[in-house]
Short mmCIF file of C-alpha atoms in Angstrom, two decimals:
data_model
loop_
_atom_site.label_atom_id
_atom_site.label_comp_id
_atom_site.label_asym_id
_atom_site.label_seq_id
_atom_site.Cartn_x
_atom_site.Cartn_y
_atom_site.Cartn_z
CA MET C 1 9.97 -61.01 55.87
CA VAL C 2 11.74 -57.60 56.25
CA TYR C 3 13.95 -58.25 53.53
CA VAL C 4 11.35 -58.87 51.21
CA VAL C 5 9.54 -55.85 52.18
CA HIS C 6 12.54 -53.77 51.94
CA ASP C 7 13.29 -55.51 48.12
CA ILE C 8 9.78 -54.51 47.17
CA THR C 9 10.28 -50.91 48.51
CA GLU C 10 13.59 -50.96 46.50
CA ARG C 11 11.98 -51.85 43.49
CA LYS C 12 8.99 -49.49 43.85
CA ARG C 13 11.49 -46.37 44.30
CA ALA C 14 13.53 -47.51 41.37
CA GLU C 15 10.33 -47.77 39.08
CA GLU C 16 9.32 -44.54 40.51
CA ARG C 17 12.80 -43.06 39.81
CA ARG C 18 12.90 -44.82 36.10
CA ILE C 19 8.87 -42.68 35.61
CA SER C 20 10.10 -39.37 36.92
CA GLU C 21 13.37 -39.53 35.02
CA GLN C 22 11.22 -40.55 31.66
CA GLN C 23 8.84 -37.49 32.37
CA ARG C 24 11.44 -35.44 32.89
CA PHE C 25 13.21 -36.80 29.29
CA THR C 26 9.48 -36.15 27.51
CA GLN C 27 9.45 -32.64 29.16
CA ASP C 28 12.77 -31.93 28.00
CA MET C 29 12.14 -33.33 24.47
CA THR C 30 8.71 -31.19 24.02
CA ASP C 31 10.30 -28.30 25.40
CA ASN C 32 12.84 -27.99 22.74
CA LEU C 33 10.31 -28.99 19.91
CA PRO C 34 10.02 -25.26 17.61
CA CYS C 35 5.93 -25.90 17.32
CA ILE C 36 3.30 -26.12 20.45
CA TYR C 37 2.46 -29.17 21.80
CA TYR C 38 -0.61 -30.58 23.71
CA LEU C 39 -1.45 -33.69 24.77
CA ILE C 40 -5.37 -34.13 25.32
CA ASP C 41 -7.26 -36.81 26.88
CA ILE C 42 -10.48 -38.42 25.59
CA ASP C 43 -12.74 -35.71 27.47
CA GLY C 44 -10.57 -33.01 25.97
CA ASN C 45 -8.77 -31.70 28.53
CA ILE C 46 -5.20 -30.82 28.28
CA ILE C 47 -3.02 -32.92 30.31
CA ALA C 48 0.30 -31.99 29.25
CA TRP C 49 2.16 -29.00 27.13
CA ASN C 50 5.34 -27.90 26.50
CA ARG C 51 7.24 -24.31 26.92
CA LYS C 52 6.43 -23.12 23.51
CA ALA C 53 2.62 -23.60 24.44
CA LEU C 54 2.88 -21.77 27.42
CA GLU C 55 5.15 -18.69 25.48
CA SER C 56 2.86 -18.15 22.30
CA LEU C 57 -0.50 -17.97 24.27
CA GLY C 58 0.66 -16.15 27.36
CA TYR C 59 -0.26 -18.61 30.24
CA SER C 60 1.58 -19.94 33.09
CA SER C 61 1.58 -23.67 33.87
CA GLU C 62 -0.39 -23.19 36.57
CA GLU C 63 -3.24 -21.72 34.41
CA MET C 64 -2.71 -24.58 31.72
CA SER C 65 -3.37 -27.04 34.39
CA GLY C 66 -7.02 -28.14 34.20
CA MET C 67 -7.76 -26.34 30.86
CA SER C 68 -9.88 -27.67 28.11
CA ALA C 69 -8.72 -27.86 24.77
CA MET C 70 -11.78 -25.80 23.81
CA GLN C 71 -11.24 -23.26 26.10
CA LEU C 72 -8.03 -22.10 23.89
CA VAL C 73 -10.05 -22.07 20.38
CA ALA C 74 -11.55 -19.08 19.25
CA PRO C 75 -15.09 -18.98 19.13
CA ASP C 76 -15.81 -19.05 15.94
CA ASN C 77 -13.58 -22.14 15.26
CA LYS C 78 -14.95 -24.58 18.06
CA ASP C 79 -16.97 -26.54 15.82
CA TYR C 80 -14.35 -27.54 13.66
CA ALA C 81 -11.94 -27.80 16.23
CA ILE C 82 -13.97 -30.82 17.72
CA ASN C 83 -14.62 -32.01 14.47
CA LYS C 84 -10.62 -32.62 14.28
CA ILE C 85 -10.33 -33.98 18.02
CA MET C 86 -12.89 -36.39 17.03
CA ASP C 87 -11.32 -37.79 13.78
CA GLY C 88 -7.86 -37.99 15.59
CA PHE C 89 -9.36 -40.03 18.41
CA ASN C 90 -11.33 -41.99 15.91
CA LYS C 91 -9.39 -42.44 12.79
CA GLY C 92 -5.89 -41.89 14.27
CA GLU C 93 -4.63 -38.91 13.13
CA SER C 94 -6.14 -35.48 11.85
CA PHE C 95 -4.83 -32.12 10.72
CA GLY C 96 -5.73 -28.88 9.85
CA GLU C 97 -6.07 -25.10 10.54
CA VAL C 98 -7.54 -23.69 14.02
CA ASP C 99 -7.35 -20.32 15.69
CA LEU C 100 -6.57 -19.95 19.15
CA ILE C 101 -7.04 -17.18 21.58
CA SER C 102 -4.00 -15.96 23.84
CA LYS C 103 -4.44 -14.64 27.29
CA ASP C 104 -4.56 -10.97 26.30
CA GLY C 105 -7.58 -11.89 23.44
CA VAL C 106 -5.36 -12.33 20.22
CA LYS C 107 -6.15 -14.67 17.90
CA LYS C 108 -3.14 -16.65 16.36
CA PRO C 109 -3.60 -18.88 13.41
CA PHE C 110 -1.91 -22.77 14.14
CA PHE C 111 -1.70 -25.56 11.77
CA PHE C 112 -2.09 -28.51 13.73
CA THR C 113 -1.60 -32.35 13.07
CA CYS C 114 -2.50 -34.53 15.79
CA ARG C 115 -2.41 -38.76 16.50
CA SER C 116 -3.70 -40.74 18.91
CA THR C 117 -1.87 -42.85 21.12
CA TYR C 118 -1.95 -45.42 24.08
CA LYS C 119 -0.98 -45.38 27.78
CA ASP C 120 -2.11 -47.38 30.49
CA LYS C 121 -5.08 -48.75 28.54
CA LYS C 122 -5.93 -44.95 28.03
CA THR C 123 -6.07 -43.12 24.60
CA TYR C 124 -4.68 -39.61 24.51
CA LEU C 125 -4.16 -37.29 21.34
CA VAL C 126 -0.72 -35.57 20.77
CA CYS C 127 -0.99 -32.33 18.98
CA MET C 128 1.35 -30.21 17.64
CA GLY C 129 0.85 -26.85 16.15
CA LEU C 130 2.92 -24.66 14.11
CA ASP C 131 2.51 -20.43 14.08
CA ILE C 132 1.14 -19.83 10.71
CA SER C 133 0.89 -15.87 11.54
CA GLU C 134 3.54 -14.61 9.24
CA ARG C 135 2.45 -17.14 6.30
CA LYS C 136 -1.08 -16.18 6.66
CA MET C 137 0.06 -12.58 6.23
CA MET C 138 1.77 -12.90 3.33
CA GLU C 139 -1.15 -14.94 1.87
CA ASN C 140 -3.59 -12.08 2.81
CA GLU C 141 -1.17 -9.43 1.04
CA MET C 142 -1.12 -11.64 -1.79
CA ILE C 143 -4.81 -11.83 -2.04
CA LYS C 144 -5.39 -7.97 -1.51
CA ALA C 145 -2.49 -7.68 -4.49
CA GLN C 146 -4.63 -9.89 -6.95
CA LYS C 147 -7.77 -7.93 -6.14
CA LEU C 148 -6.04 -4.41 -6.65
CA GLU C 149 -4.31 -5.87 -9.98
CA SER C 150 -7.86 -6.68 -11.19
CA ILE C 151 -9.65 -3.58 -10.38
CA GLY C 152 -6.28 -1.96 -11.83
CA ILE C 153 -7.00 -3.26 -15.17
CA LEU C 154 -10.50 -1.53 -15.69
CA ALA C 155 -9.58 1.84 -13.42
CA GLY C 156 -6.71 2.16 -15.74
CA GLY C 157 -8.90 2.02 -19.38
CA LEU C 158 -11.56 4.62 -17.43
CA ALA C 159 -8.92 6.88 -15.92
CA HIS C 160 -7.21 7.01 -19.48
CA ASP C 161 -10.70 7.89 -21.29
CA PHE C 162 -11.48 10.43 -18.71
CA ASN C 163 -8.01 12.16 -18.49
CA ASN C 164 -8.52 12.84 -22.09
CA ILE C 165 -11.73 14.50 -21.76
CA LEU C 166 -10.48 16.26 -18.75
CA THR C 167 -7.72 17.66 -20.61
CA ALA C 168 -9.85 19.36 -22.96
CA ILE C 169 -12.23 20.81 -19.97
CA LEU C 170 -9.49 22.12 -17.66
CA GLY C 171 -7.48 23.45 -20.80
CA ASN C 172 -10.11 25.56 -21.86
CA VAL C 173 -11.14 26.61 -18.34
CA SER C 174 -7.45 27.72 -17.42
CA LEU C 175 -7.12 29.19 -20.85
CA SER C 176 -10.30 31.39 -20.41
CA LYS C 177 -9.44 32.19 -17.01
CA ASN C 178 -6.04 33.27 -18.12
CA THR C 179 -7.49 35.94 -20.51
CA SER C 180 -10.15 37.14 -18.32
CA ASN C 181 -10.29 40.04 -15.81
CA PRO C 182 -9.56 38.57 -12.15
CA GLY C 183 -12.65 41.22 -10.71
CA ASP C 184 -15.16 39.69 -13.76
CA VAL C 185 -17.89 37.50 -12.32
CA LEU C 186 -17.04 35.37 -15.38
CA TYR C 187 -13.22 35.00 -13.59
CA ARG C 188 -14.66 33.83 -10.32
CA ARG C 189 -17.08 31.28 -12.01
CA LEU C 190 -14.22 29.96 -14.27
CA SER C 191 -12.16 29.60 -11.07
CA ASP C 192 -14.88 27.48 -9.45
CA ALA C 193 -14.82 25.28 -12.68
CA GLU C 194 -11.14 24.73 -12.21
CA LYS C 195 -11.48 23.49 -8.74
CA ALA C 196 -13.70 21.51 -9.60
CA ALA C 197 -11.96 19.73 -12.49
CA LEU C 198 -8.79 19.93 -10.42
CA ARG C 199 -11.10 17.55 -7.46
CA ALA C 200 -11.77 15.14 -10.79
CA LYS C 201 -8.02 15.06 -11.58
CA ASP C 202 -7.86 13.89 -7.95
CA LEU C 203 -10.31 11.02 -8.79
CA THR C 204 -8.53 9.97 -11.65
CA LYS C 205 -5.18 9.74 -9.40
CA GLN C 206 -7.18 7.29 -7.24
CA LEU C 207 -7.83 5.04 -10.01
CA LEU C 208 -4.66 5.49 -11.44
CA THR C 209 -3.17 4.04 -8.11
CA PHE C 210 -4.74 0.65 -8.81
CA SER C 211 -3.33 0.24 -12.34
CA ARG C 212 0.49 0.06 -13.24
CA GLY C 213 0.32 3.11 -14.63
CA GLY C 214 -0.08 4.66 -11.38
CA ALA C 215 3.85 4.02 -11.02
CA PRO C 216 5.30 6.72 -8.54
CA VAL C 217 7.47 9.50 -9.65
CA LYS C 218 10.13 9.30 -6.81
CA ARG C 219 12.53 12.02 -5.39
CA VAL C 220 14.11 12.22 -1.90
CA ILE C 221 11.81 13.78 0.27
CA SER C 222 11.79 14.72 4.14
CA ILE C 223 8.42 13.05 5.40
CA ILE C 224 7.87 14.96 8.25
CA GLU C 225 6.48 18.32 6.09
CA ILE C 226 3.97 16.30 4.49
CA ILE C 227 2.67 14.57 7.59
CA LYS C 228 1.91 17.91 9.13
CA GLU C 229 0.75 19.47 5.95
CA SER C 230 -1.54 16.68 4.89
CA ALA C 231 -2.90 16.46 8.51
CA ASP C 232 -3.47 20.13 9.01
CA LEU C 233 -5.12 19.93 5.84
CA VAL C 234 -7.61 17.18 7.04
CA LEU C 235 -8.59 18.37 10.51
CA ARG C 236 -9.20 22.00 8.99
CA GLY C 237 -12.12 23.09 10.95
CA SER C 238 -12.72 19.66 12.85
CA ASP C 239 -13.09 19.15 16.28
CA VAL C 240 -9.92 16.21 16.62
CA ARG C 241 -6.72 17.43 18.04
CA CYS C 242 -4.03 16.05 16.47
CA ASN C 243 -0.43 15.77 18.71
CA TYR C 244 3.03 15.13 16.85
CA PHE C 245 5.61 12.80 18.44
CA MET C 246 8.73 13.00 15.79
CA ALA C 247 11.93 12.03 16.30
CA ASP C 248 14.92 14.63 15.30
CA ASP C 249 17.01 12.34 13.16
CA ILE C 250 14.10 10.84 11.01
CA ARG C 251 15.91 9.38 7.80
CA PRO C 252 14.78 10.58 4.12
CA VAL C 253 12.99 8.43 1.75
CA GLU C 254 13.06 8.26 -1.77
CA ALA C 255 9.19 8.75 -2.53
CA ASP C 256 6.34 10.40 -4.63
CA GLY C 257 5.59 13.09 -2.39
CA GLY C 258 1.93 13.53 -3.99
CA GLN C 259 1.18 9.86 -3.37
CA ILE C 260 2.36 9.90 0.15
CA SER C 261 0.79 12.99 1.24
CA GLN C 262 -2.63 10.88 -0.65
CA VAL C 263 -2.03 7.94 1.76
CA ILE C 264 -1.57 10.38 5.20
CA HIS C 265 -4.89 12.24 3.79
CA ASN C 266 -7.07 8.94 3.44
CA ILE C 267 -5.80 7.65 6.61
CA ILE C 268 -6.43 10.67 9.02
CA LEU C 269 -9.74 11.56 7.14
CA ASN C 270 -10.74 8.01 8.12
CA ALA C 271 -9.38 8.36 11.35
CA ASP C 272 -11.26 12.21 11.95
CA GLN C 273 -14.51 10.08 10.77
CA ALA C 274 -14.06 7.48 13.38
CA MET C 275 -14.52 10.57 15.95
CA PRO C 276 -17.84 12.24 15.05
CA HIS C 277 -17.74 14.30 18.40
CA GLY C 278 -14.12 15.21 18.55
CA GLY C 279 -11.11 13.05 20.00
CA THR C 280 -7.30 13.00 19.64
CA ILE C 281 -5.06 11.85 16.63
CA ASN C 282 -1.58 10.91 18.00
CA ILE C 283 0.77 10.84 14.68
CA ARG C 284 4.39 9.04 15.58
CA CYS C 285 7.56 8.98 13.14
CA GLU C 286 10.60 6.82 13.83
CA ASN C 287 13.10 5.11 12.45
CA VAL C 288 13.48 1.37 12.28
CA THR C 289 15.33 -1.13 11.32
CA VAL C 290 13.80 -4.66 10.01
CA GLY C 291 15.77 -7.85 10.48
CA SER C 292 15.70 -11.15 8.86
CA GLY C 293 13.96 -12.60 12.00
CA ASP C 294 11.10 -9.93 12.65
CA PRO C 295 7.50 -11.21 11.77
CA ILE C 296 6.84 -8.69 9.37
CA PRO C 297 6.94 -9.11 5.21
CA LEU C 298 9.62 -6.45 4.50
CA LYS C 299 13.11 -7.20 3.16
CA SER C 300 15.79 -6.55 5.83
CA GLY C 301 16.84 -2.90 5.98
CA LYS C 302 16.29 0.98 7.21
CA TYR C 303 12.70 2.20 7.19
CA ILE C 304 10.60 4.94 8.80
CA ARG C 305 7.73 4.12 10.60
CA ILE C 306 4.74 6.59 10.39
CA SER C 307 2.30 5.34 13.20
CA ILE C 308 -1.44 7.28 12.91
CA GLU C 309 -3.30 6.47 16.56
CA ASP C 310 -6.84 7.57 16.86
CA SER C 311 -9.26 7.27 19.95
CA GLY C 312 -12.29 6.29 18.01
CA ILE C 313 -14.93 3.80 18.23
CA GLY C 314 -12.60 1.23 16.62
CA ILE C 315 -12.76 -1.53 13.46
CA GLN C 316 -15.11 -4.76 14.10
CA GLU C 317 -12.50 -7.47 14.32
CA GLU C 318 -14.09 -9.51 11.25
CA TYR C 319 -13.59 -6.10 8.70
CA ILE C 320 -10.05 -5.61 9.67
CA PRO C 321 -9.03 -8.27 6.83
CA LYS C 322 -11.02 -6.33 4.45
CA ILE C 323 -10.40 -2.64 4.94
CA PHE C 324 -7.97 -2.71 1.98
CA ASP C 325 -9.96 -4.11 -0.41
CA PRO C 326 -11.57 -2.10 -3.33
CA TYR C 327 -15.01 -0.20 -2.24
CA PHE C 328 -15.31 -1.99 0.81
CA THR C 329 -16.56 0.44 3.39
CA THR C 330 -19.12 0.77 6.32
CA LYS C 331 -19.94 4.36 5.67
CA GLN C 332 -22.96 5.36 3.98
CA LYS C 333 -21.49 8.48 2.28
CA GLY C 334 -18.18 6.49 1.51
CA SER C 335 -16.44 5.38 -1.73
CA GLY C 336 -14.52 2.49 -0.14
CA LEU C 337 -11.29 4.06 -2.24
CA GLY C 338 -9.25 5.41 0.22
CA LEU C 339 -7.79 2.94 2.34
CA ALA C 340 -7.02 0.48 -0.81
CA THR C 341 -5.56 3.65 -2.37
CA ALA C 342 -3.33 4.21 0.08
CA TYR C 343 -2.29 0.18 0.63
CA SER C 344 -1.59 0.35 -3.12
CA ILE C 345 0.62 3.29 -2.91
CA VAL C 346 2.17 1.93 0.17
CA LYS C 347 3.01 -1.19 -1.98
CA ARG C 348 4.37 0.26 -4.80
CA HIS C 349 6.89 2.35 -2.60
CA ASP C 350 8.01 -1.23 -1.24
CA GLY C 351 6.41 -0.64 1.89
CA LEU C 352 4.05 -1.96 4.37
CA ILE C 353 1.07 -0.81 5.85
CA THR C 354 -0.94 -2.49 9.00
CA VAL C 355 -3.91 -1.82 11.17
CA GLU C 356 -4.46 -2.73 15.00
CA SER C 357 -7.80 -2.00 16.39
CA LYS C 358 -10.15 -2.57 19.05
CA LEU C 359 -13.54 -1.69 19.74
CA GLY C 360 -14.12 1.11 21.75
CA VAL C 361 -11.05 1.96 22.07
CA GLY C 362 -9.48 3.26 18.70
CA THR C 363 -7.26 2.33 15.74
CA THR C 364 -3.81 2.32 14.74
CA PHE C 365 -1.91 2.70 11.23
CA ASN C 366 1.40 1.53 10.96
CA ILE C 367 3.28 2.79 7.70
CA TYR C 368 6.62 1.51 6.87
CA LEU C 369 8.63 2.87 3.62
CA PRO C 370 12.35 2.52 2.88
CA ALA C 371 14.66 5.30 4.27
CA THR C 372 17.45 6.40 1.81
CA ALA C 373 21.03 7.68 2.43
CA LYS C 374 20.28 10.12 -0.21
CA LYS C 375 20.29 13.82 1.02
CA VAL C 376 17.04 15.84 0.62
CA VAL C 377 17.13 18.59 -2.43
CA LEU C 378 14.95 21.43 -1.75
CA ARG C 379 12.85 22.49 -4.62
CA SER C 380 11.71 26.74 -5.29
CA GLU C 381 8.17 27.15 -5.20
CA ASP C 382 6.38 27.35 -8.49
CA LYS C 383 4.91 30.80 -9.71
CA SER C 384 1.39 30.85 -10.10
CA PHE C 385 1.50 32.13 -13.85
CA PRO C 386 1.98 31.17 -17.42
CA VAL C 387 5.56 31.50 -19.03
CA PHE C 388 5.55 32.36 -22.20
CA GLY C 389 8.11 31.85 -24.94
CA ILE C 390 8.63 31.47 -29.09
CA GLY C 391 9.12 28.51 -31.40
CA LYS C 392 8.12 25.36 -33.25
CA ILE C 393 5.77 22.51 -31.50
CA LEU C 394 4.43 19.55 -32.84
CA ILE C 395 1.56 18.01 -30.95
CA MET C 396 1.14 14.16 -31.27
CA ASP C 397 -2.25 12.86 -29.89
CA ASP C 398 -4.99 10.41 -31.23
CA GLU C 399 -7.87 12.32 -29.46
CA GLU C 400 -8.80 15.54 -31.36
CA ILE C 401 -9.98 17.60 -28.32
CA VAL C 402 -6.53 16.95 -26.76
CA ARG C 403 -5.10 18.55 -29.85
CA LYS C 404 -7.15 21.36 -30.62
CA VAL C 405 -6.94 22.75 -26.52
CA ALA C 406 -2.99 21.76 -26.40
CA GLY C 407 -2.55 23.74 -29.74
CA GLU C 408 -5.12 26.55 -28.48
CA MET C 409 -2.67 26.75 -25.37
CA LEU C 410 0.44 26.79 -27.00
CA SER C 411 -0.44 29.65 -29.46
CA TYR C 412 -1.80 31.74 -26.83
CA LEU C 413 1.70 31.18 -25.16
CA GLY C 414 3.27 32.51 -27.81
CA TYR C 415 4.56 29.26 -30.00
CA ARG C 416 3.48 28.01 -33.75
CA VAL C 417 2.05 24.66 -33.54
CA GLU C 418 1.56 21.52 -35.82
CA PHE C 419 -0.19 18.23 -35.03
CA ALA C 420 -0.08 14.85 -36.16
CA ALA C 421 -2.56 11.94 -35.08
CA GLU C 422 0.01 9.12 -34.48
CA GLY C 423 3.85 8.37 -34.41
CA SER C 424 4.31 7.68 -38.26
CA GLU C 425 2.95 10.86 -38.97
CA ALA C 426 5.02 12.48 -36.78
CA ILE C 427 8.03 10.98 -37.85
CA GLU C 428 7.10 12.02 -41.45
CA GLN C 429 6.29 15.64 -40.49
CA TYR C 430 9.77 15.73 -38.40
CA LYS C 431 11.87 14.77 -41.61
CA LYS C 432 10.13 17.47 -43.67
CA ALA C 433 10.68 20.04 -41.40
CA ARG C 434 14.06 19.36 -40.84
CA ASP C 435 15.16 19.22 -44.15
CA ALA C 436 13.09 22.38 -45.02
CA GLY C 437 15.53 23.96 -42.45
CA ASN C 438 12.68 24.53 -40.50
CA PRO C 439 12.79 22.04 -37.64
CA TYR C 440 10.51 21.52 -34.40
CA ASN C 441 11.94 22.79 -31.11
CA LEU C 442 9.81 20.20 -29.34
CA LEU C 443 7.51 17.31 -29.87
CA ILE C 444 4.87 16.89 -27.12
CA MET C 445 3.99 13.12 -27.58
CA ASP C 446 1.09 11.20 -26.26
CA LEU C 447 2.66 7.94 -25.23
CA THR C 448 -0.27 5.23 -25.89
CA ILE C 449 -1.75 5.48 -29.40
CA PRO C 450 -4.63 2.85 -29.85
CA GLY C 451 -4.12 1.06 -33.20
CA GLY C 452 -1.20 3.13 -34.08
CA MET C 453 2.73 4.03 -33.03
CA GLY C 454 2.88 5.59 -29.81
CA GLY C 455 5.40 7.88 -28.28
CA MET C 456 8.03 5.69 -26.90
CA GLU C 457 7.86 3.75 -30.41
CA ALA C 458 8.37 6.92 -32.43
CA LEU C 459 10.87 8.58 -30.52
CA LYS C 460 13.41 5.51 -30.82
CA GLU C 461 12.87 6.11 -34.48
CA LEU C 462 13.34 10.01 -34.50
CA LEU C 463 16.67 9.36 -32.25
CA LYS C 464 17.92 7.37 -35.50
CA ILE C 465 17.40 10.47 -37.46
CA ASP C 466 18.41 13.43 -34.87
CA THR C 467 20.38 12.52 -31.48
CA ASP C 468 19.27 16.00 -30.47
CA VAL C 469 15.65 15.48 -30.76
CA ARG C 470 13.60 17.26 -27.82
CA ALA C 471 10.83 15.32 -26.52
CA VAL C 472 7.86 15.53 -23.93
CA VAL C 473 6.00 12.33 -23.25
CA THR C 474 2.60 12.75 -22.01
CA SER C 475 -0.27 10.35 -21.07
CA GLY C 476 -3.44 9.61 -19.12
CA TYR C 477 -2.60 6.26 -18.46
CA SER C 478 0.54 3.58 -19.39
CA ASN C 479 1.17 0.23 -18.43
CA ASN C 480 4.70 1.12 -18.76
CA PRO C 481 6.78 3.26 -16.04
CA ILE C 482 8.36 5.48 -18.82
CA ILE C 483 6.01 8.63 -17.10
CA SER C 484 8.23 7.97 -14.20
CA GLU C 485 11.42 6.75 -15.77
CA TYR C 486 11.36 9.37 -19.07
CA LYS C 487 15.13 10.09 -19.45
CA ARG C 488 15.71 6.05 -19.95
CA TYR C 489 13.71 6.55 -23.21
CA GLY C 490 15.23 9.25 -24.66
CA PHE C 491 12.33 12.00 -23.46
CA LYS C 492 13.68 15.40 -21.84
CA GLY C 493 10.50 16.02 -19.49
CA PHE C 494 6.87 14.38 -18.93
CA ILE C 495 3.27 16.13 -18.56
CA THR C 496 0.77 13.93 -17.07
CA LYS C 497 -2.99 14.40 -18.42
CA PRO C 498 -5.01 16.42 -17.57
CA TYR C 499 -2.76 19.66 -17.27
CA ASN C 500 -3.68 23.48 -17.69
CA VAL C 501 -1.77 26.09 -19.32
CA ILE C 502 0.28 27.25 -16.19
CA ASP C 503 1.56 23.38 -15.99
CA LEU C 504 2.32 23.09 -19.49
CA SER C 505 3.92 26.46 -20.09
CA LYS C 506 6.52 25.78 -17.22
CA ILE C 507 7.44 22.21 -18.84
CA ILE C 508 8.07 23.52 -22.32
CA HIS C 509 9.53 26.55 -21.31
CA GLY C 510 12.19 24.91 -19.25
CA ILE C 511 13.19 22.62 -21.94
CA ILE C 512 12.99 24.93 -24.80
CA ASN C 513 15.21 27.20 -23.25
CA LYS C 514 17.82 24.53 -21.39
CA PRO C 515 20.99 24.64 -23.60
#
């Protein structure tokens, strides 16, 4: 009798050891999975999990013990998750995307595959989920880019037509201003009109940002000065205080200083408007290195990161995916273009802009821009008066109002002017002038001529005739990156529409007088 009891006890112990070893093996196996794992009973309770499940959501084993699956699911996903769990039990398998909530309240997307299993005459659901946060981020970036591209087609056409009209307005105003007495009432009124025209010019710049014609004109710059100048301009007269935390060794970036200034301006303006009763903006700038394993959609390399943090009202969670959409705004007087413009500019610089926000706490925008090993080249400040000269210039533009005002500005500056409406006409006139021994010193060529030969095509033909031809490209809009890479196409300079007499004089004088 004693022997039988001893034998049964040993068999029980052996069975317990076997079960314990099997459980340890199962736990070790699931702990080494690259995804999260849950075992759920028919009542929806979590009865087993792996290490990844704890790490991903920030819970301890003690905290996870006794929790139901629904306690981890985001509120707006609960009905969907319940249906998927029921499908798993009833149909044997189910799969789908479900958002879980971490211990600290952060929503994380997972793609789950669930299969039913049987043990001890009970049915369970084995659920394995892959974190798809990075994929979702990439998808959102693609959707934003598609939205911006579609609005860019419309915006580019509008900007082209508007800039031609604005060239005539700004040109006439600046010409009249330069021929008026600074003490006259007329001079003051012309100055006000010029300021209004320049504000309109800034608006077309925002429109062009969405189009392919808004390619940045890059040079090596130091970002700190741009940040401080933009912040000071926005916050002048505001109750908001700005603190700067700048690393001493910030790397240079190769960027369009005007466009980056616009990014900083738009984000700080957004922060200022989020704090109507005053507050604090903290701006940080630091060097960062992005590796292949980092969970942000950027190429590996060296970057600078600009963080703009406010203590405002914050952004509602459901609005965060939409804030970079064109024309999305929660403000009664907002245009919805500011953050969309910032997003588009940063993307054109091969960078990234992200946002983090909590209601009642504040919002932080992070801007990543690629760093460069090139040295910053300091530029001397422009003079604020026109530069006069002599020479013969051919203006090629399909818009009569542009030809007229550009001709008047050039005549005022001392140049002789002739006109052509499109490329073939310009080529013919160039040949005649050259053969007559009275060649043009410079051509100003519109890049895009609807229904005719544009500046790029015309210059190709002119270079066959005269390799020393000097031409300036001008445009209000283009699908080609010629404005930013004009030298590649044989142009000696560029001037974007609209322009005034001072801008025009400096470009022309610098090229005509260059040896």
